[in-house]
């Protein structure tokens, strides 16, 4: 593949990410400005606030990325940007900044799907230019994408060729972590807080596992209600709520659901490897349980900082799109509900 040096912008939600990535693999800069502390005050993301912060942070983050990579505009081959899915106000900031930069510096523009970015985090490396690149993931690759907005099992046949095997029928895994975190009185975001509370705690109960019609689908809203009922029953009795034990029981149930379906899909489709991506893939219990239950099947998991939203993952996906001749122009628009370009998966749909 080409060794294009791409400036990548990610602004789909509440992280402002700007990165410089070479050949879709080598990170030269990866600057992320997070709004976590800001949204902790409201216990969640307020879209208007998130968009304003994107506007405030995008130029300073861009400057920091240039400094980190020690590059100038002359060294760049393209500008890439997330154009969906995500929050419209947040997306608009990145898309418009990237368009303006591409036009004013006469560089090609590449539009990237955020979910594709989470998948391509598995191609990233921070080995420096003097070292050989580690091998690329093999196909077919089964990808478990678990973020605040998505939970999908994607069978990737080749670059850019995706088949949707299953997805959540209600809440996304990250959304469930965040909602249950709030129920348990833990700080925002719930994912890392629940994970920290669960370390070393024994589960206070065993929450039921959801049944879904689709073989590889997930469902987390029943689990959230079960936690709510459990918390209410402690309150009714006037007993202290065992926050750590309930966090452990909830995490165990989510991890069990995600891992069981992933292992099943990996076996059914005889994949070359399994990969994870998205903020929930930073979860320690999920990482170790999946590795254990795959029993030696090759497993790729990006380091936690590349699982949560960042610009480098957009630069990775853009590297492959750019090499394949994919180009956007000034008509590129932000699309909040953008889906991956699914292959016609006839047998998958019929099996439901
Ligand atoms: O991918 P991401 O950064 O943003 C979206 O695209 O949504 O994912 C954010 C989600 C949040 O719901 C957050 O609670 C969750 O990822 N998350 C975690 C952990 N770190 C972040 N969930 C479980 N365990 C973690 N360690
Ligand atoms: Zn994300």
PDB file of C-alpha atoms in Angstrom, residues 53-277:
ATOM      1  CA  UNK A  53     -16.169  22.306  22.894  1.00  0.00           C
ATOM      2  CA  UNK A  54     -15.264  20.745  19.537  1.00  0.00           C
ATOM      3  CA  UNK A  55     -15.159  24.258  18.095  1.00  0.00           C
ATOM      4  CA  UNK A  56     -13.010  25.473  20.965  1.00  0.00           C
ATOM      5  CA  UNK A  57     -10.501  22.618  20.856  1.00  0.00           C
ATOM      6  CA  UNK A  58     -10.114  21.729  17.207  1.00  0.00           C
ATOM      7  CA  UNK A  59      -7.477  24.334  16.271  1.00  0.00           C
ATOM      8  CA  UNK A  60      -5.330  23.896  19.424  1.00  0.00           C
ATOM      9  CA  UNK A  61      -5.471  20.099  18.922  1.00  0.00           C
ATOM     10  CA  UNK A  62      -4.493  20.496  15.262  1.00  0.00           C
ATOM     11  CA  UNK A  63      -1.520  22.662  16.282  1.00  0.00           C
ATOM     12  CA  UNK A  64      -0.453  20.108  18.891  1.00  0.00           C
ATOM     13  CA  UNK A  65      -0.586  17.299  16.301  1.00  0.00           C
ATOM     14  CA  UNK A  66       1.670  19.250  13.899  1.00  0.00           C
ATOM     15  CA  UNK A  67       4.121  19.848  16.743  1.00  0.00           C
ATOM     16  CA  UNK A  68       4.118  16.212  17.815  1.00  0.00           C
ATOM     17  CA  UNK A  69       4.627  14.889  14.265  1.00  0.00           C
ATOM     18  CA  UNK A  70       7.164  17.624  13.429  1.00  0.00           C
ATOM     19  CA  UNK A  71       5.645  18.021   9.967  1.00  0.00           C
ATOM     20  CA  UNK A  72       4.499  20.951   7.822  1.00  0.00           C
ATOM     21  CA  UNK A  73       1.687  21.146   5.269  1.00  0.00           C
ATOM     22  CA  UNK A  74       4.191  20.290   2.519  1.00  0.00           C
ATOM     23  CA  UNK A  75       4.752  16.856   4.107  1.00  0.00           C
ATOM     24  CA  UNK A  76       1.072  15.888   3.952  1.00  0.00           C
ATOM     25  CA  UNK A  77      -0.651  13.919   1.186  1.00  0.00           C
ATOM     26  CA  UNK A  78      -4.293  14.166   2.276  1.00  0.00           C
ATOM     27  CA  UNK A  79      -6.749  15.319   4.942  1.00  0.00           C
ATOM     28  CA  UNK A  80      -9.204  12.771   6.376  1.00  0.00           C
ATOM     29  CA  UNK A  81     -12.235  13.312   8.563  1.00  0.00           C
ATOM     30  CA  UNK A  82     -15.026  11.372  10.296  1.00  0.00           C
ATOM     31  CA  UNK A  83     -18.325  12.293   8.588  1.00  0.00           C
ATOM     32  CA  UNK A  84     -20.571   9.927  10.619  1.00  0.00           C
ATOM     33  CA  UNK A  85     -22.057   8.323  12.593  1.00  0.00           C
ATOM     34  CA  UNK A  86     -22.159  10.721  15.541  1.00  0.00           C
ATOM     35  CA  UNK A  87     -23.669  13.912  16.939  1.00  0.00           C
ATOM     36  CA  UNK A  88     -24.500  16.366  14.156  1.00  0.00           C
ATOM     37  CA  UNK A  89     -23.129  19.477  15.881  1.00  0.00           C
ATOM     38  CA  UNK A  90     -19.860  17.735  16.759  1.00  0.00           C
ATOM     39  CA  UNK A  91     -19.465  16.153  13.305  1.00  0.00           C
ATOM     40  CA  UNK A  92     -20.037  19.481  11.554  1.00  0.00           C
ATOM     41  CA  UNK A  93     -17.032  21.035  13.278  1.00  0.00           C
ATOM     42  CA  UNK A  94     -14.570  18.388  12.061  1.00  0.00           C
ATOM     43  CA  UNK A  95     -16.079  18.085   8.586  1.00  0.00           C
ATOM     44  CA  UNK A  96     -16.012  21.830   7.961  1.00  0.00           C
ATOM     45  CA  UNK A  97     -12.526  22.318   9.368  1.00  0.00           C
ATOM     46  CA  UNK A  98     -11.185  19.387   7.298  1.00  0.00           C
ATOM     47  CA  UNK A  99     -12.859  20.674   4.124  1.00  0.00           C
ATOM     48  CA  UNK A 100     -11.424  24.152   4.643  1.00  0.00           C
ATOM     49  CA  UNK A 101      -7.938  22.750   5.278  1.00  0.00           C
ATOM     50  CA  UNK A 102      -8.053  20.471   2.228  1.00  0.00           C
ATOM     51  CA  UNK A 103      -9.223  23.267  -0.068  1.00  0.00           C
ATOM     52  CA  UNK A 104      -6.819  25.901   1.236  1.00  0.00           C
ATOM     53  CA  UNK A 105      -3.789  23.573   1.090  1.00  0.00           C
ATOM     54  CA  UNK A 106      -4.857  21.932  -2.154  1.00  0.00           C
ATOM     55  CA  UNK A 107      -4.898  18.443  -0.623  1.00  0.00           C
ATOM     56  CA  UNK A 108      -7.254  15.535  -1.377  1.00  0.00           C
ATOM     57  CA  UNK A 109     -10.026  14.911   1.172  1.00  0.00           C
ATOM     58  CA  UNK A 110     -11.035  11.465   2.463  1.00  0.00           C
ATOM     59  CA  UNK A 111     -14.291  10.890   4.361  1.00  0.00           C
ATOM     60  CA  UNK A 112     -14.198   8.125   6.992  1.00  0.00           C
ATOM     61  CA  UNK A 113     -16.931   6.197   8.807  1.00  0.00           C
ATOM     62  CA  UNK A 114     -16.294   6.317  12.581  1.00  0.00           C
ATOM     63  CA  UNK A 115     -17.042   2.589  13.034  1.00  0.00           C
ATOM     64  CA  UNK A 116     -14.593   1.734  10.270  1.00  0.00           C
ATOM     65  CA  UNK A 117     -12.073   3.813  12.214  1.00  0.00           C
ATOM     66  CA  UNK A 118     -12.644   1.712  15.367  1.00  0.00           C
ATOM     67  CA  UNK A 119     -11.996  -1.436  13.301  1.00  0.00           C
ATOM     68  CA  UNK A 120      -8.850  -0.021  11.679  1.00  0.00           C
ATOM     69  CA  UNK A 121      -7.367   0.834  15.086  1.00  0.00           C
ATOM     70  CA  UNK A 122      -6.162  -2.775  14.786  1.00  0.00           C
ATOM     71  CA  UNK A 123      -3.814  -1.748  11.949  1.00  0.00           C
ATOM     72  CA  UNK A 124      -2.123   1.000  13.952  1.00  0.00           C
ATOM     73  CA  UNK A 125       1.401   0.828  15.290  1.00  0.00           C
ATOM     74  CA  UNK A 126       3.654   3.260  17.087  1.00  0.00           C
ATOM     75  CA  UNK A 127       6.895   1.569  16.044  1.00  0.00           C
ATOM     76  CA  UNK A 128       9.158   4.270  14.635  1.00  0.00           C
ATOM     77  CA  UNK A 129      10.099   4.553  10.979  1.00  0.00           C
ATOM     78  CA  UNK A 130      13.432   2.737  11.426  1.00  0.00           C
ATOM     79  CA  UNK A 131      11.652  -0.448  12.533  1.00  0.00           C
ATOM     80  CA  UNK A 132       9.781  -2.877  10.258  1.00  0.00           C
ATOM     81  CA  UNK A 133       5.969  -2.817  10.498  1.00  0.00           C
ATOM     82  CA  UNK A 134       4.271  -5.619  12.425  1.00  0.00           C
ATOM     83  CA  UNK A 135       2.173  -7.953  10.225  1.00  0.00           C
ATOM     84  CA  UNK A 136      -1.312  -6.815   9.190  1.00  0.00           C
ATOM     85  CA  UNK A 137      -4.445  -8.588  10.485  1.00  0.00           C
ATOM     86  CA  UNK A 138      -5.530 -11.520   8.304  1.00  0.00           C
ATOM     87  CA  UNK A 139      -8.957 -11.951   6.659  1.00  0.00           C
ATOM     88  CA  UNK A 140     -11.632 -13.052   7.226  1.00  0.00           C
ATOM     89  CA  UNK A 141     -11.496 -10.975  10.385  1.00  0.00           C
ATOM     90  CA  UNK A 142     -14.326 -11.015  12.930  1.00  0.00           C
ATOM     91  CA  UNK A 143     -14.663  -7.564  14.517  1.00  0.00           C
ATOM     92  CA  UNK A 144     -16.491  -6.880  17.762  1.00  0.00           C
ATOM     93  CA  UNK A 145     -17.199  -3.139  17.742  1.00  0.00           C
ATOM     94  CA  UNK A 146     -18.403  -1.961  21.140  1.00  0.00           C
ATOM     95  CA  UNK A 147     -18.718   1.765  21.797  1.00  0.00           C
ATOM     96  CA  UNK A 148     -21.074   4.248  23.429  1.00  0.00           C
ATOM     97  CA  UNK A 149     -23.345   4.242  20.378  1.00  0.00           C
ATOM     98  CA  UNK A 150     -22.764   0.842  18.734  1.00  0.00           C
ATOM     99  CA  UNK A 151     -22.437  -2.865  19.482  1.00  0.00           C
ATOM    100  CA  UNK A 152     -21.903  -4.862  16.324  1.00  0.00           C
ATOM    101  CA  UNK A 153     -20.357  -8.133  15.229  1.00  0.00           C
ATOM    102  CA  UNK A 154     -18.881  -7.467  11.812  1.00  0.00           C
ATOM    103  CA  UNK A 155     -17.335 -10.060   9.509  1.00  0.00           C
ATOM    104  CA  UNK A 156     -14.676  -8.279   7.482  1.00  0.00           C
ATOM    105  CA  UNK A 157     -13.900 -10.234   4.304  1.00  0.00           C
ATOM    106  CA  UNK A 158     -11.306  -7.786   3.003  1.00  0.00           C
ATOM    107  CA  UNK A 159     -10.478  -4.073   3.162  1.00  0.00           C
ATOM    108  CA  UNK A 160     -13.769  -2.163   3.025  1.00  0.00           C
ATOM    109  CA  UNK A 161     -15.873  -5.353   2.671  1.00  0.00           C
ATOM    110  CA  UNK A 162     -18.166  -5.751   5.666  1.00  0.00           C
ATOM    111  CA  UNK A 163     -20.931  -8.168   6.546  1.00  0.00           C
ATOM    112  CA  UNK A 164     -23.138  -7.394   9.552  1.00  0.00           C
ATOM    113  CA  UNK A 165     -23.544 -10.616  11.564  1.00  0.00           C
ATOM    114  CA  UNK A 166     -25.340  -9.156  14.554  1.00  0.00           C
ATOM    115  CA  UNK A 167     -25.910  -6.056  16.645  1.00  0.00           C
ATOM    116  CA  UNK A 168     -27.650  -4.790  19.729  1.00  0.00           C
ATOM    117  CA  UNK A 169     -31.438  -4.734  19.530  1.00  0.00           C
ATOM    118  CA  UNK A 170     -31.639  -1.953  22.158  1.00  0.00           C
ATOM    119  CA  UNK A 171     -28.832  -0.224  24.112  1.00  0.00           C
ATOM    120  CA  UNK A 172     -25.202  -0.208  22.989  1.00  0.00           C
ATOM    121  CA  UNK A 173     -22.768  -1.858  25.425  1.00  0.00           C
ATOM    122  CA  UNK A 174     -21.140   1.482  26.346  1.00  0.00           C
ATOM    123  CA  UNK A 175     -24.540   3.088  26.796  1.00  0.00           C
ATOM    124  CA  UNK A 176     -25.477   0.281  29.225  1.00  0.00           C
ATOM    125  CA  UNK A 177     -22.244   0.846  31.190  1.00  0.00           C
ATOM    126  CA  UNK A 178     -22.970   4.586  31.357  1.00  0.00           C
ATOM    127  CA  UNK A 179     -26.620   4.162  32.426  1.00  0.00           C
ATOM    128  CA  UNK A 180     -25.813   1.529  35.066  1.00  0.00           C
ATOM    129  CA  UNK A 181     -22.935   3.680  36.316  1.00  0.00           C
ATOM    130  CA  UNK A 182     -25.453   6.434  36.967  1.00  0.00           C
ATOM    131  CA  UNK A 183     -27.836   3.977  38.705  1.00  0.00           C
ATOM    132  CA  UNK A 184     -25.032   2.928  41.025  1.00  0.00           C
ATOM    133  CA  UNK A 185     -24.086   6.548  41.752  1.00  0.00           C
ATOM    134  CA  UNK A 186     -20.703   6.230  40.021  1.00  0.00           C
ATOM    135  CA  UNK A 187     -19.080   9.125  38.131  1.00  0.00           C
ATOM    136  CA  UNK A 188     -19.451   9.623  34.342  1.00  0.00           C
ATOM    137  CA  UNK A 189     -18.479   7.859  32.144  1.00  0.00           C
ATOM    138  CA  UNK A 190     -19.815   4.665  33.689  1.00  0.00           C
ATOM    139  CA  UNK A 191     -17.567   2.272  31.736  1.00  0.00           C
ATOM    140  CA  UNK A 192     -14.220   2.987  33.377  1.00  0.00           C
ATOM    141  CA  UNK A 193     -15.937   3.677  36.744  1.00  0.00           C
ATOM    142  CA  UNK A 194     -17.749   0.300  36.777  1.00  0.00           C
ATOM    143  CA  UNK A 195     -14.599  -1.451  35.659  1.00  0.00           C
ATOM    144  CA  UNK A 196     -12.620   0.126  38.525  1.00  0.00           C
ATOM    145  CA  UNK A 197     -15.360  -0.653  41.099  1.00  0.00           C
ATOM    146  CA  UNK A 198     -15.541  -4.290  39.933  1.00  0.00           C
ATOM    147  CA  UNK A 199     -11.825  -4.994  40.340  1.00  0.00           C
ATOM    148  CA  UNK A 200     -11.394  -7.497  43.170  1.00  0.00           C
ATOM    149  CA  UNK A 201     -15.145  -7.496  44.054  1.00  0.00           C
ATOM    150  CA  UNK A 202     -17.202 -10.694  44.019  1.00  0.00           C
ATOM    151  CA  UNK A 203     -20.460 -10.409  42.081  1.00  0.00           C
ATOM    152  CA  UNK A 204     -23.322  -9.559  44.484  1.00  0.00           C
ATOM    153  CA  UNK A 205     -25.760 -11.583  42.362  1.00  0.00           C
ATOM    154  CA  UNK A 206     -26.083 -13.328  39.007  1.00  0.00           C
ATOM    155  CA  UNK A 207     -28.036 -11.247  36.516  1.00  0.00           C
ATOM    156  CA  UNK A 208     -30.009 -13.170  33.859  1.00  0.00           C
ATOM    157  CA  UNK A 209     -28.509 -13.330  30.350  1.00  0.00           C
ATOM    158  CA  UNK A 210     -30.725 -11.968  27.585  1.00  0.00           C
ATOM    159  CA  UNK A 211     -32.063 -14.189  24.821  1.00  0.00           C
ATOM    160  CA  UNK A 212     -32.201 -12.623  21.374  1.00  0.00           C
ATOM    161  CA  UNK A 213     -33.947 -13.726  18.199  1.00  0.00           C
ATOM    162  CA  UNK A 214     -30.832 -13.200  16.079  1.00  0.00           C
ATOM    163  CA  UNK A 215     -28.033 -15.712  16.725  1.00  0.00           C
ATOM    164  CA  UNK A 216     -25.375 -12.987  17.048  1.00  0.00           C
ATOM    165  CA  UNK A 217     -27.510 -10.133  18.377  1.00  0.00           C
ATOM    166  CA  UNK A 218     -27.142  -8.482  21.775  1.00  0.00           C
ATOM    167  CA  UNK A 219     -29.635  -6.949  24.201  1.00  0.00           C
ATOM    168  CA  UNK A 220     -28.696  -4.907  27.261  1.00  0.00           C
ATOM    169  CA  UNK A 221     -31.815  -3.013  28.297  1.00  0.00           C
ATOM    170  CA  UNK A 222     -33.249  -5.930  30.343  1.00  0.00           C
ATOM    171  CA  UNK A 223     -29.980  -6.114  32.247  1.00  0.00           C
ATOM    172  CA  UNK A 224     -30.158  -2.394  33.018  1.00  0.00           C
ATOM    173  CA  UNK A 225     -33.696  -2.898  34.404  1.00  0.00           C
ATOM    174  CA  UNK A 226     -32.492  -5.867  36.490  1.00  0.00           C
ATOM    175  CA  UNK A 227     -29.801  -3.660  38.067  1.00  0.00           C
ATOM    176  CA  UNK A 228     -32.413  -0.961  38.729  1.00  0.00           C
ATOM    177  CA  UNK A 229     -34.681  -3.513  40.513  1.00  0.00           C
ATOM    178  CA  UNK A 230     -31.788  -4.845  42.573  1.00  0.00           C
ATOM    179  CA  UNK A 231     -30.773  -1.340  43.676  1.00  0.00           C
ATOM    180  CA  UNK A 232     -34.428  -0.572  44.557  1.00  0.00           C
ATOM    181  CA  UNK A 233     -34.736  -3.724  46.669  1.00  0.00           C
ATOM    182  CA  UNK A 234     -31.695  -2.752  48.770  1.00  0.00           C
ATOM    183  CA  UNK A 235     -33.167   0.748  49.181  1.00  0.00           C
ATOM    184  CA  UNK A 236     -36.592  -0.638  50.206  1.00  0.00           C
ATOM    185  CA  UNK A 237     -34.983  -2.789  52.882  1.00  0.00           C
ATOM    186  CA  UNK A 238     -32.881   0.132  54.063  1.00  0.00           C
ATOM    187  CA  UNK A 239     -29.727  -1.893  53.397  1.00  0.00           C
ATOM    188  CA  UNK A 240     -26.530  -0.331  52.022  1.00  0.00           C
ATOM    189  CA  UNK A 241     -26.146  -0.866  48.254  1.00  0.00           C
ATOM    190  CA  UNK A 242     -23.172  -3.136  47.475  1.00  0.00           C
ATOM    191  CA  UNK A 243     -21.959  -0.912  44.638  1.00  0.00           C
ATOM    192  CA  UNK A 244     -18.764  -2.852  43.908  1.00  0.00           C
ATOM    193  CA  UNK A 245     -20.543  -6.229  43.948  1.00  0.00           C
ATOM    194  CA  UNK A 246     -23.328  -5.003  41.654  1.00  0.00           C
ATOM    195  CA  UNK A 247     -20.763  -3.422  39.324  1.00  0.00           C
ATOM    196  CA  UNK A 248     -18.956  -6.785  39.186  1.00  0.00           C
ATOM    197  CA  UNK A 249     -22.214  -8.684  38.521  1.00  0.00           C
ATOM    198  CA  UNK A 250     -23.226  -6.255  35.761  1.00  0.00           C
ATOM    199  CA  UNK A 251     -19.787  -6.309  34.131  1.00  0.00           C
ATOM    200  CA  UNK A 252     -19.750 -10.110  34.267  1.00  0.00           C
ATOM    201  CA  UNK A 253     -23.144 -10.295  32.498  1.00  0.00           C
ATOM    202  CA  UNK A 254     -22.153  -7.826  29.732  1.00  0.00           C
ATOM    203  CA  UNK A 255     -18.788  -9.501  29.179  1.00  0.00           C
ATOM    204  CA  UNK A 256     -20.404 -12.947  29.099  1.00  0.00           C
ATOM    205  CA  UNK A 257     -22.918 -11.842  26.430  1.00  0.00           C
ATOM    206  CA  UNK A 258     -20.305 -10.144  24.250  1.00  0.00           C
ATOM    207  CA  UNK A 259     -17.782 -12.956  24.552  1.00  0.00           C
ATOM    208  CA  UNK A 260     -20.258 -15.842  24.029  1.00  0.00           C
ATOM    209  CA  UNK A 261     -21.610 -14.395  20.770  1.00  0.00           C
ATOM    210  CA  UNK A 262     -18.153 -13.459  19.519  1.00  0.00           C
ATOM    211  CA  UNK A 263     -16.713 -16.910  20.168  1.00  0.00           C
ATOM    212  CA  UNK A 264     -19.729 -18.536  18.518  1.00  0.00           C
ATOM    213  CA  UNK A 265     -19.448 -16.322  15.423  1.00  0.00           C
ATOM    214  CA  UNK A 266     -15.687 -16.893  15.198  1.00  0.00           C
ATOM    215  CA  UNK A 267     -16.186 -20.690  15.222  1.00  0.00           C
ATOM    216  CA  UNK A 268     -19.173 -20.656  12.843  1.00  0.00           C
ATOM    217  CA  UNK A 269     -17.324 -18.559  10.265  1.00  0.00           C
ATOM    218  CA  UNK A 270     -13.869 -20.083  10.749  1.00  0.00           C
ATOM    219  CA  UNK A 271     -12.231 -16.683  10.799  1.00  0.00           C
ATOM    220  CA  UNK A 272      -8.481 -16.097  10.605  1.00  0.00           C
ATOM    221  CA  UNK A 273      -8.599 -13.830  13.644  1.00  0.00           C
ATOM    222  CA  UNK A 274     -10.840 -11.850  15.966  1.00  0.00           C
ATOM    223  CA  UNK A 275     -10.416  -8.101  16.552  1.00  0.00           C
ATOM    224  CA  UNK A 276     -12.026  -5.624  18.951  1.00  0.00           C
ATOM    225  CA  UNK A 277     -12.594  -1.900  18.774  1.00  0.00           C
TER     226      UNK A 277
END
